[in-house]
Coordinates of C-alpha atoms in Angstrom, one line a residue:
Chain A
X197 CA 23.3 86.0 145.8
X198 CA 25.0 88.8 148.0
X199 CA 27.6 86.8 148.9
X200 CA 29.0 85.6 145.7
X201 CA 28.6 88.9 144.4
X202 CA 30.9 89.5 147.0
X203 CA 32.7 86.6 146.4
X204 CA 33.8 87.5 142.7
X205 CA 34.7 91.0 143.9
X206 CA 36.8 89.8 145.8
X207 CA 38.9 87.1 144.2
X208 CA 38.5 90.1 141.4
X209 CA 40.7 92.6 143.8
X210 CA 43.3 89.4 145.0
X211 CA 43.6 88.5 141.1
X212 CA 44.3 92.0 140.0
X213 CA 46.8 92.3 143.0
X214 CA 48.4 89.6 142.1
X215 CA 48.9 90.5 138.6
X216 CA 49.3 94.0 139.7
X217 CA 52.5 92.7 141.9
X218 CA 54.2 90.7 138.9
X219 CA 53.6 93.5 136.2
X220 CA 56.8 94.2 134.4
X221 CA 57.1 98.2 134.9
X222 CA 58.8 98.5 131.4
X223 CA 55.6 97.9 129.0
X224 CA 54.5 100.5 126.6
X225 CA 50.6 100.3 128.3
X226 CA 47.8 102.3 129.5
X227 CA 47.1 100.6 132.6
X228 CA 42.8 101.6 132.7
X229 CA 42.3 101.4 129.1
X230 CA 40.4 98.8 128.0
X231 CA 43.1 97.9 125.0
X232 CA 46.5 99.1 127.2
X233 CA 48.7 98.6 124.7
X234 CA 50.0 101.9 123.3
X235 CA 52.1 102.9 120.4
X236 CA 54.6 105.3 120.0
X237 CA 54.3 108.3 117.8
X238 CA 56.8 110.6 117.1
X239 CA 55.9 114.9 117.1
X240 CA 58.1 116.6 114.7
X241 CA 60.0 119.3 116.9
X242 CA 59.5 118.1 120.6
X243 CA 61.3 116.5 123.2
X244 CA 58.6 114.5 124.4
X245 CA 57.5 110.9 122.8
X246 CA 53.7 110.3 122.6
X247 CA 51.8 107.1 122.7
X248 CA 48.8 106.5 121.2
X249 CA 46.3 103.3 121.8
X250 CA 47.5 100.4 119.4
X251 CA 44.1 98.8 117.8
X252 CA 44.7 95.4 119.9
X253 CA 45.5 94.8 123.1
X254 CA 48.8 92.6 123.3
X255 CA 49.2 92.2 127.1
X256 CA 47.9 88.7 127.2
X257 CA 50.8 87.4 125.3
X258 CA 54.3 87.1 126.7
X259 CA 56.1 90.4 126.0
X260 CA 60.6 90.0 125.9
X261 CA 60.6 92.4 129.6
X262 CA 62.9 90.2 131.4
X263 CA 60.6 90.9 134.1
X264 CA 57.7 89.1 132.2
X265 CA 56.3 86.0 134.2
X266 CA 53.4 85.2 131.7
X267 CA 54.1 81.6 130.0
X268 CA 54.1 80.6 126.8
X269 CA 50.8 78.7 125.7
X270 CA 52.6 74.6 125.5
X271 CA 52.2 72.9 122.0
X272 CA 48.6 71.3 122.0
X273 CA 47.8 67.7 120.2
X274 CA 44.4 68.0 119.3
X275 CA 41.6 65.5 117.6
X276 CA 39.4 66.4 115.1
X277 CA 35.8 65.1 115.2
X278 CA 34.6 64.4 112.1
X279 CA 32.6 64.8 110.0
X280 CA 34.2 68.2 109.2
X281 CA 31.4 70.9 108.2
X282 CA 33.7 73.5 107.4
X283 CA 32.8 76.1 104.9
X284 CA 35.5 76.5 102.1
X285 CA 33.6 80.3 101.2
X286 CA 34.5 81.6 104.7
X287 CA 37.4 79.7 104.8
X288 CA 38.9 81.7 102.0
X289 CA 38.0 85.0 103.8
X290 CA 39.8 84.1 106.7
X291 CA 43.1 83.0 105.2
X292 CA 43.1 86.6 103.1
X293 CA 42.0 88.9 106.6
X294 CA 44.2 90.9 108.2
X295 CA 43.1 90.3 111.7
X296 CA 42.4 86.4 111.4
X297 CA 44.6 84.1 109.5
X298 CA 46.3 86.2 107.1
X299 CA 47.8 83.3 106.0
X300 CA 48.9 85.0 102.5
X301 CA 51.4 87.0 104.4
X302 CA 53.6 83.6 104.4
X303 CA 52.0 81.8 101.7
X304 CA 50.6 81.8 97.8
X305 CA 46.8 81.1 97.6
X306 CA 45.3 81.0 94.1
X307 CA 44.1 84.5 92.7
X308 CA 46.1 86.5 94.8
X309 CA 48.8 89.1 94.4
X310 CA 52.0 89.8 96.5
X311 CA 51.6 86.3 98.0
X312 CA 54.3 85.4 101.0
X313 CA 57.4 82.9 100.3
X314 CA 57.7 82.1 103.6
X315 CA 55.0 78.8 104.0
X316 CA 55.0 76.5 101.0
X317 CA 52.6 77.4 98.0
X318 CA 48.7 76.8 98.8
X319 CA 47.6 75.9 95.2
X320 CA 46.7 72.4 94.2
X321 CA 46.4 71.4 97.8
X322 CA 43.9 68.4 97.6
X323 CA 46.6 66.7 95.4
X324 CA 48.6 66.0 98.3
X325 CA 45.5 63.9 100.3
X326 CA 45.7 64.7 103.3
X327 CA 43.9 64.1 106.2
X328 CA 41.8 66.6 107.5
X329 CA 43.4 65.8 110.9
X330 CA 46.5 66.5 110.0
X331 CA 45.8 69.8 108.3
X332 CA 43.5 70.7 111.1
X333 CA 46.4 70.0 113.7
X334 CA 49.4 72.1 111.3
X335 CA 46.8 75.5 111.9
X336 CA 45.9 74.8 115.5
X337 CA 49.2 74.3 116.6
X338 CA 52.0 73.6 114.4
X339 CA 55.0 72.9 116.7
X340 CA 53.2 69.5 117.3
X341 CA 54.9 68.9 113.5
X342 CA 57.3 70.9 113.8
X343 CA 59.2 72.3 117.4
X344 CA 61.0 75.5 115.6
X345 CA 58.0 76.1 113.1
X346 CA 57.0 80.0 112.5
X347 CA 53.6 79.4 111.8
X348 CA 51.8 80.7 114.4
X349 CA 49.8 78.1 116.9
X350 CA 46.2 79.9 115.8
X351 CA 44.5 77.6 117.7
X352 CA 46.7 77.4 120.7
X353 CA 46.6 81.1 121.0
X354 CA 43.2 81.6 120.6
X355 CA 43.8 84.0 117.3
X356 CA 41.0 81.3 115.5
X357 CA 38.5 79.2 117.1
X358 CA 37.9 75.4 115.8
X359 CA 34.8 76.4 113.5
X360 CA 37.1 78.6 111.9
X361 CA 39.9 76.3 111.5
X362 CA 37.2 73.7 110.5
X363 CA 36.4 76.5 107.3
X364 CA 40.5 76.9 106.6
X365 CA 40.5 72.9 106.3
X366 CA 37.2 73.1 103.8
X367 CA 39.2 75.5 102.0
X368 CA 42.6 74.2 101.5
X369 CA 41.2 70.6 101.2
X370 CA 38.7 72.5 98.0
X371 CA 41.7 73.3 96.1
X372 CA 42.3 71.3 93.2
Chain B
X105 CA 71.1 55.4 154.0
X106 CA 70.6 53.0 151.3
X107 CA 70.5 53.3 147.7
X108 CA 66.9 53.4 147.1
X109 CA 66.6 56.1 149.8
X110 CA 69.8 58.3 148.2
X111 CA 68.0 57.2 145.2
X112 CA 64.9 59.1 146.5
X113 CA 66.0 61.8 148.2
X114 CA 67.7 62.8 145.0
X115 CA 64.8 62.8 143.5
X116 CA 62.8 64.6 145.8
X117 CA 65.5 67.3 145.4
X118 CA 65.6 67.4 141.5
X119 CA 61.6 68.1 141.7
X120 CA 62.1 70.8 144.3
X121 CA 64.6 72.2 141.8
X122 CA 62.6 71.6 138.9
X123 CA 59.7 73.6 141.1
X124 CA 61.9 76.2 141.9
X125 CA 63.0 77.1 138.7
X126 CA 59.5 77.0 137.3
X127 CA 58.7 79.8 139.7
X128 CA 61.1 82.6 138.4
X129 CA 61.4 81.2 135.0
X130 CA 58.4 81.0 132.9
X131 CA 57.8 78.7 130.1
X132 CA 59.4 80.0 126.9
X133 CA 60.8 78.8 123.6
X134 CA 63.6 79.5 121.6
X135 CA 64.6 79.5 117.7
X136 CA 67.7 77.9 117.4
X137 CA 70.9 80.0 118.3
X138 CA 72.8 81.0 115.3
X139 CA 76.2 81.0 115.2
X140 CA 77.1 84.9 115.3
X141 CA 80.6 86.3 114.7
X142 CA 80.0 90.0 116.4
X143 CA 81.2 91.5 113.4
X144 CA 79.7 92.9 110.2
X145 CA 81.7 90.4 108.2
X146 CA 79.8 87.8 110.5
X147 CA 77.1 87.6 107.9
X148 CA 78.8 85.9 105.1
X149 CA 77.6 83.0 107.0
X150 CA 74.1 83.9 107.6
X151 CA 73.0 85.4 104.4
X152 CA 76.0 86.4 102.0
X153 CA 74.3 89.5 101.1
X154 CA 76.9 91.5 102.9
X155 CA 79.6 90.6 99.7
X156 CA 76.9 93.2 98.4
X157 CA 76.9 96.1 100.4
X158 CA 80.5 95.7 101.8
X159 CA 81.5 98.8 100.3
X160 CA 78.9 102.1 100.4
X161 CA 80.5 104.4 98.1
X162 CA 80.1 101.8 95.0
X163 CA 77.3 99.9 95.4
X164 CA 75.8 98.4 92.4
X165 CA 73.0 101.0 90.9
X166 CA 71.4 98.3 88.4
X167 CA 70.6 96.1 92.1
X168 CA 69.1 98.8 93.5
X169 CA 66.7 99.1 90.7
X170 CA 66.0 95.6 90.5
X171 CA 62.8 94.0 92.9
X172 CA 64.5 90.9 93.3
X173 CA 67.8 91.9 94.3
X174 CA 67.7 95.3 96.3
X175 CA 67.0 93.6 99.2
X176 CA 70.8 91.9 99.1
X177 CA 71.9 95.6 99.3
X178 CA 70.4 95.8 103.1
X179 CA 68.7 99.4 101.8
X180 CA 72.0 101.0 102.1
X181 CA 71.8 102.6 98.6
X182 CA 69.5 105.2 100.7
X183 CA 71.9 106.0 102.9
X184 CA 74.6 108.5 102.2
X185 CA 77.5 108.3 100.1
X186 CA 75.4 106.6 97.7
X187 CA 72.2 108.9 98.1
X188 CA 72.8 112.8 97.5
X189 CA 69.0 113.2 97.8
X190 CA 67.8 116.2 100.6
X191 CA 65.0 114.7 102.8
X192 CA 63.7 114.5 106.4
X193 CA 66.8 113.4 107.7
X194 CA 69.0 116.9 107.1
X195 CA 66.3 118.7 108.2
X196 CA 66.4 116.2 111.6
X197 CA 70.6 117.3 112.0
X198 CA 69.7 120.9 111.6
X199 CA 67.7 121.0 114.5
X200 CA 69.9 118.6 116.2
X201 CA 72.7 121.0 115.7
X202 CA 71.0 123.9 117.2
X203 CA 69.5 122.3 120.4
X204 CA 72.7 120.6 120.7
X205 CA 74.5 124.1 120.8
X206 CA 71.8 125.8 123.1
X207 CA 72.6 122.6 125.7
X208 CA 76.6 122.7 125.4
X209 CA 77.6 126.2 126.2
X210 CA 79.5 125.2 128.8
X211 CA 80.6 121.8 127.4
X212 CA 78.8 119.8 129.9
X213 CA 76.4 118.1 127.9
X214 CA 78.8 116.9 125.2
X215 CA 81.3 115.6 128.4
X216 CA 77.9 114.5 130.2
X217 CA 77.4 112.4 126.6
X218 CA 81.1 110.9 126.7
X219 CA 83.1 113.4 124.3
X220 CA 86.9 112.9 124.8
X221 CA 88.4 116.6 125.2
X222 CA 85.0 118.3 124.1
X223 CA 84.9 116.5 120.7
X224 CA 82.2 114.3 119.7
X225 CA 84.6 112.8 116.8
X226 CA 83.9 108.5 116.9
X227 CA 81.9 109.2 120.4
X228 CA 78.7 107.2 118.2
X229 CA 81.1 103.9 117.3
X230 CA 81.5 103.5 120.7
X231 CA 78.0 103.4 121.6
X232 CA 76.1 101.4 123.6
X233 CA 78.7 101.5 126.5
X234 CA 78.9 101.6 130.1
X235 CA 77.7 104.8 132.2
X236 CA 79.1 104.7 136.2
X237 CA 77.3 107.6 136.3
X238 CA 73.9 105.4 135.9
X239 CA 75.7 101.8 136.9
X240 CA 74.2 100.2 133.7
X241 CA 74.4 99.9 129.9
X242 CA 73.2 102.7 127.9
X243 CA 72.3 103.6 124.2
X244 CA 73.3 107.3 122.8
X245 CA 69.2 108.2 123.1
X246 CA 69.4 106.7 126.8
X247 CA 72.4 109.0 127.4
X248 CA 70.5 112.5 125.4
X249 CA 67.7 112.2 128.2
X250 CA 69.9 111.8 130.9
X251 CA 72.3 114.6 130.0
X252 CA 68.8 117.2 128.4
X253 CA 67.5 116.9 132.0
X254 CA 70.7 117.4 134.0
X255 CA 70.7 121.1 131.5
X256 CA 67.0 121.3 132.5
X257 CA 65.5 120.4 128.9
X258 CA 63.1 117.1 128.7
X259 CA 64.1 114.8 125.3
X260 CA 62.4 111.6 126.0
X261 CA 64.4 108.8 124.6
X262 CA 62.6 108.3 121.2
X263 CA 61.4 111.7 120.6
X264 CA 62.1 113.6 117.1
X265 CA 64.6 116.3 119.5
X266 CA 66.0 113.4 121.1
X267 CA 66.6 111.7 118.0
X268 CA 67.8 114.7 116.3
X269 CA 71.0 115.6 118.7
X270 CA 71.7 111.5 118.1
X271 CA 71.7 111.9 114.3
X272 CA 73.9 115.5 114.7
X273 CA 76.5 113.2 117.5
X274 CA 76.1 110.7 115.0
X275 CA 77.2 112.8 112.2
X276 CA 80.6 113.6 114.0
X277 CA 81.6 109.8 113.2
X278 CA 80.5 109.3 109.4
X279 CA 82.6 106.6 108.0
X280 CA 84.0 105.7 111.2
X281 CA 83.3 101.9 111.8
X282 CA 81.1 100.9 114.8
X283 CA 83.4 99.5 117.4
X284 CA 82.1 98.0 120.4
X285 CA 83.8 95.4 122.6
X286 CA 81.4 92.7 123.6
X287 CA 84.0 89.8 123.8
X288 CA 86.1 90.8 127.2
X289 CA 84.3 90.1 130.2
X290 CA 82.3 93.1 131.5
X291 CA 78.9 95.0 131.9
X292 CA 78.7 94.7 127.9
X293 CA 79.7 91.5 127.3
X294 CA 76.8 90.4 129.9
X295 CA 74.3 92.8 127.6
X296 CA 75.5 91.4 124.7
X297 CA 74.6 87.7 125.8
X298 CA 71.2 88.7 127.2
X299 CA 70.1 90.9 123.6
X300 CA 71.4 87.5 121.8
X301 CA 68.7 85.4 124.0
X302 CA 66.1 87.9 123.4
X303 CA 66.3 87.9 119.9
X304 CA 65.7 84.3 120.0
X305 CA 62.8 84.5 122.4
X306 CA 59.8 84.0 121.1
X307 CA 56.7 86.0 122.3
X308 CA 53.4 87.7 121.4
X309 CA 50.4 86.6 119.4
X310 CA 52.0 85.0 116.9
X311 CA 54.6 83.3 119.0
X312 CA 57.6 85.0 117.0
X313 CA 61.0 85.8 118.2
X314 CA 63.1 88.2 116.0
X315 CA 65.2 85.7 114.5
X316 CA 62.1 84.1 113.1
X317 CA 62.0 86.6 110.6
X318 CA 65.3 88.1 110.7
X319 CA 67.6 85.1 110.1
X320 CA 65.0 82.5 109.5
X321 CA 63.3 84.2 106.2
X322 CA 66.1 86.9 105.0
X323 CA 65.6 86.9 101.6
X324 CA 61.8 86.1 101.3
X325 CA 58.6 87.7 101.3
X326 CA 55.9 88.6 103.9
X327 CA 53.5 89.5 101.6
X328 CA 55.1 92.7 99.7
X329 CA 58.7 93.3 102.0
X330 CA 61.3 91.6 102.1
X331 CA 63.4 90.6 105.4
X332 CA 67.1 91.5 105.2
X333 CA 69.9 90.2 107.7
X334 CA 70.1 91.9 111.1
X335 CA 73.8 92.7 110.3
X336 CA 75.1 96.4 109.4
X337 CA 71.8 97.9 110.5
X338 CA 72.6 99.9 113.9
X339 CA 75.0 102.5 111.6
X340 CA 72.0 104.3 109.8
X341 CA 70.0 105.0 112.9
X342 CA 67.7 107.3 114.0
X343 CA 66.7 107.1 110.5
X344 CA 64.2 109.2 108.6
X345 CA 60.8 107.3 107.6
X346 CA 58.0 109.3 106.3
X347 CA 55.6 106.9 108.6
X348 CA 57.7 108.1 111.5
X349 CA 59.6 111.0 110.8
X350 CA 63.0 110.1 112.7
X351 CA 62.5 106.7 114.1
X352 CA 65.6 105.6 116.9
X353 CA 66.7 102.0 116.9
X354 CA 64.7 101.2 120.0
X355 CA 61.4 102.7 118.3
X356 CA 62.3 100.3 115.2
X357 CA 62.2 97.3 117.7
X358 CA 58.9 98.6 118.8
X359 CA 57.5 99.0 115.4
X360 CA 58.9 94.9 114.4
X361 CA 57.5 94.1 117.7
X362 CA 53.4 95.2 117.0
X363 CA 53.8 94.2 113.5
X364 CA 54.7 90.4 115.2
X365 CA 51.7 91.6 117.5
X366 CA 54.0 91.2 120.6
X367 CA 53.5 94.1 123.2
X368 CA 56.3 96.8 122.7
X369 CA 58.1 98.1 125.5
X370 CA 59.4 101.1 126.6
X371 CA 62.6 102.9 125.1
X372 CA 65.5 102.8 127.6
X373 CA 63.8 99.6 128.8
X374 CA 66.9 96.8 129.8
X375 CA 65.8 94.4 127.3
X376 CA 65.7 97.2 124.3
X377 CA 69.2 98.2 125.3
X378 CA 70.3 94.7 125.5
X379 CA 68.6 93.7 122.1
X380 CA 70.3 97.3 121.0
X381 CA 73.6 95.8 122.1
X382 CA 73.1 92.9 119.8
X383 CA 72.3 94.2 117.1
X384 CA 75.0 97.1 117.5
X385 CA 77.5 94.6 118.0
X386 CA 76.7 92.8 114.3
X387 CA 77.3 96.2 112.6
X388 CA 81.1 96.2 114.0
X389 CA 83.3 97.1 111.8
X390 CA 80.6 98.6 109.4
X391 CA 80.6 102.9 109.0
X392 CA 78.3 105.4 110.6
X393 CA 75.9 106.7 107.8
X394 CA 74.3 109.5 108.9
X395 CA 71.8 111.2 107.8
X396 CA 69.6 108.2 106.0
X397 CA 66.2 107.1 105.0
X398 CA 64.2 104.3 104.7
X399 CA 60.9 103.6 103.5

């Protein structure tokens, strides 16, 4: 028990050290906050900038510091056991918050205002008949499909995990 | 040795190279590089809106009031001649012009800046541009720190008084074209080719380089705004926003970068001057507009 207590702490120190060492010096962070990233905010009438803690913490994805060694996550194939038990209610929620898929920023959905133009229009998806695979794999990773896509790899990068993707899938595959 | 051994040994040695450069080079992806002419004029071939906003002093008022074309003026109806309107920016030169004066009463920190004989006439065209003086590419904010603290006064790069003496230098080149030469071979050039990989690097959350959204969906919506081209953008800056008061070029790549959850980086960083190269270098040719506004 002692000793892998121990243990821990101590590949805890060598893998902080080691990120410590290969920390690009030019990030806008707060090294001991829990969320370091930081934003800037600007003081009318002052020579000095100040930062204030952004609401996420960004550091585990690759920054453009040319001193930045953190890799970008690979494309990822993925299979999709079925049967599929997604819910199309919560589905809905996540393509329209902020902090999940958001996916109205780049696309139309039925019922919603100010819809994206980016993605192709959501609206009569089930007409197409697609698989559930293939939907499933164009959310969790994209460039599988499509090298130079924009949409973001959810799945790949962790922003959604595969119950929620599952709900997306019952949603877009609901829309008739 | 015998083929099959060259054979090997070659391919021994390609792994070790492959190996090597997977050490110092991390994994990374890239949108396709567009073609870029490093010229305002270059973006008849990206987006065409520039037959638009070509000219400032007669832009077309009945686009500016329409939703689905005032984004093919690039905004530049809010900058001056075109907008008379007093806002935050004016207020920003003001103080500009006063600090600056306080700083220069010997007429070091407008030589310190670059200014030919004392005069800051067409000094702002010619930035970013090499400083012996700190052996590396710098931006005009870059330059206000170094000089502030040399006169004992601190003006962080991004701060409002920092940003205010750059819109007051600024001011001293309205209508002047931006002219920067990133085509002969030099510290520049080199910046120049760097910003031009970073804005195709993708990064962040959402795995986004800038040219995802900046040449990739000009024209289109993410959600309510509209991307515009990356071209005649460096002229207006620091520009007044009401979000940010006076916002610096570098604090604008800051703001693009959390929106594309990617972790900002600091002002005066290398990678935000090179980027600030770039981009400065597709506004050639295009005048200093000083003070503007954006939403």
């Amino acid at each position: 028990m002692r000793i892998s207590r121990v243990m821990v702490w101590l590949s805890a120190v060598f893998s902080m050290s080691a990120v410590s060492s290969e920390w690009p010096t030019d990030l806008a962070v707060s090294p001991s906050a829990v969320n370091m990233t930081l934003q800037p905010k600007v003081v009318v009438n002052s020579g000095r900038l100040e930062w204030a803690p952004f609401k996420r913490d960004l550091t585990r994805w690759p920054s453009l510091s040319h001193a930045d060694k953190q890799p970008t996550p690979k494309p990822r194939k993925v299979m999709l056991e079925e049967p599929l038990n997604g819910d199309p209610i919560r589905g809905r929620e996540l393509a329209l918050a902020r902090e999940k898929g958001y996916c109205i920023v780049c696309h139309e959905l039925p019922g919603e205002a100010w819809p994206g133009t980016v993605g192709a229009r959501v609206l009569n998806f089930k007409q197409h008949n697609y698989s559930n695979e293939l939907v499933f794999q164009q959310i969790f990773d994209s460039r599988a499909f499509n090298p130079n896509s924009v949409m973001p790899p959810y799945g790949t990068f962790g922003i959604l995990n595969e119950q929620e993707i599952r709900d997306l899938v019952a949603y877009l595959q609901s829309l008739d | 040795m015998k083929l099959p051994q060259i054979l090997l040994t070659l391919f021994f040695s390609a792994c070790w190279v492959g190996v090597a450069q997977a050490v110092d080079a991390p994994y990374r992806e890239y949108d396709q590089m567009e073609d870029y002419l490093p010229h305002v004029k270059g973006d008849m071939r990206l987006s065409g809106s520039y037959r638009h906003w070509k000219d400032p002093a007669n832009l077309d008022w009945r686009m500016a009031g329409s939703p689905e074309d005032n984004w093919k003026l690039n905004w530049k109806f809010m900058d001056p001649p075109f907008n008379a309107s007093v806002h935050g920016g004016h207020f920003a030169l003001d103080r500009g012009e006063s600090i600056f004066k306080e700083l220069n009463k010997k007429g070091r920190f407008a030589a310190c800046l670059g200014a030919r004989k004392g005069s800051l006439k067409g000094l702002r065209a010619r930035y970013p541009m090499y400083r012996p003086e700190l052996k590396h590419v710098a931006g005009m904010e870059e330059m206000i720190e170094h000089c502030g603290a040399k006169e004992g006064r601190v003006l962080q790069n991004g701060s409002y008084d920092n940003s205010a003496i750059s819109v007051y230098v600024a001011s001293h080149s309205n209508g002047m074209p931006i002219n920067i030469n990133v085509t002969s071979s030099g510290p520049l050039k080199a910046s120049y080719e760097r910003g031009r990989k970073l804005f195709h690097t993708r990064a962040g959350r959402f795995n986004l380089a800038c040219s995802s959204c900046h040449t990739k969906q000009i024209g289109l919506n993410l959600r309510g705004t509209v991307v515009t081209t990356p071209y005649g953008d460096a002229a207006h800056f620091p520009v007044y926003r009401t979000r940010y008061q006076l916002q610096s070029l570098q604090l604008r790549f800051a703001e693009c970068n959390l929106d594309a959850r990617t972790q900002p980086l600091l002002p005066s960083s290398r990678a935000y001057t090179d980027l600030e190269v770039f981009i400065t270098a597709l506004t050639n040719g295009y005048p200093v507009s000083v003070p503007s506004e954006r939403d």
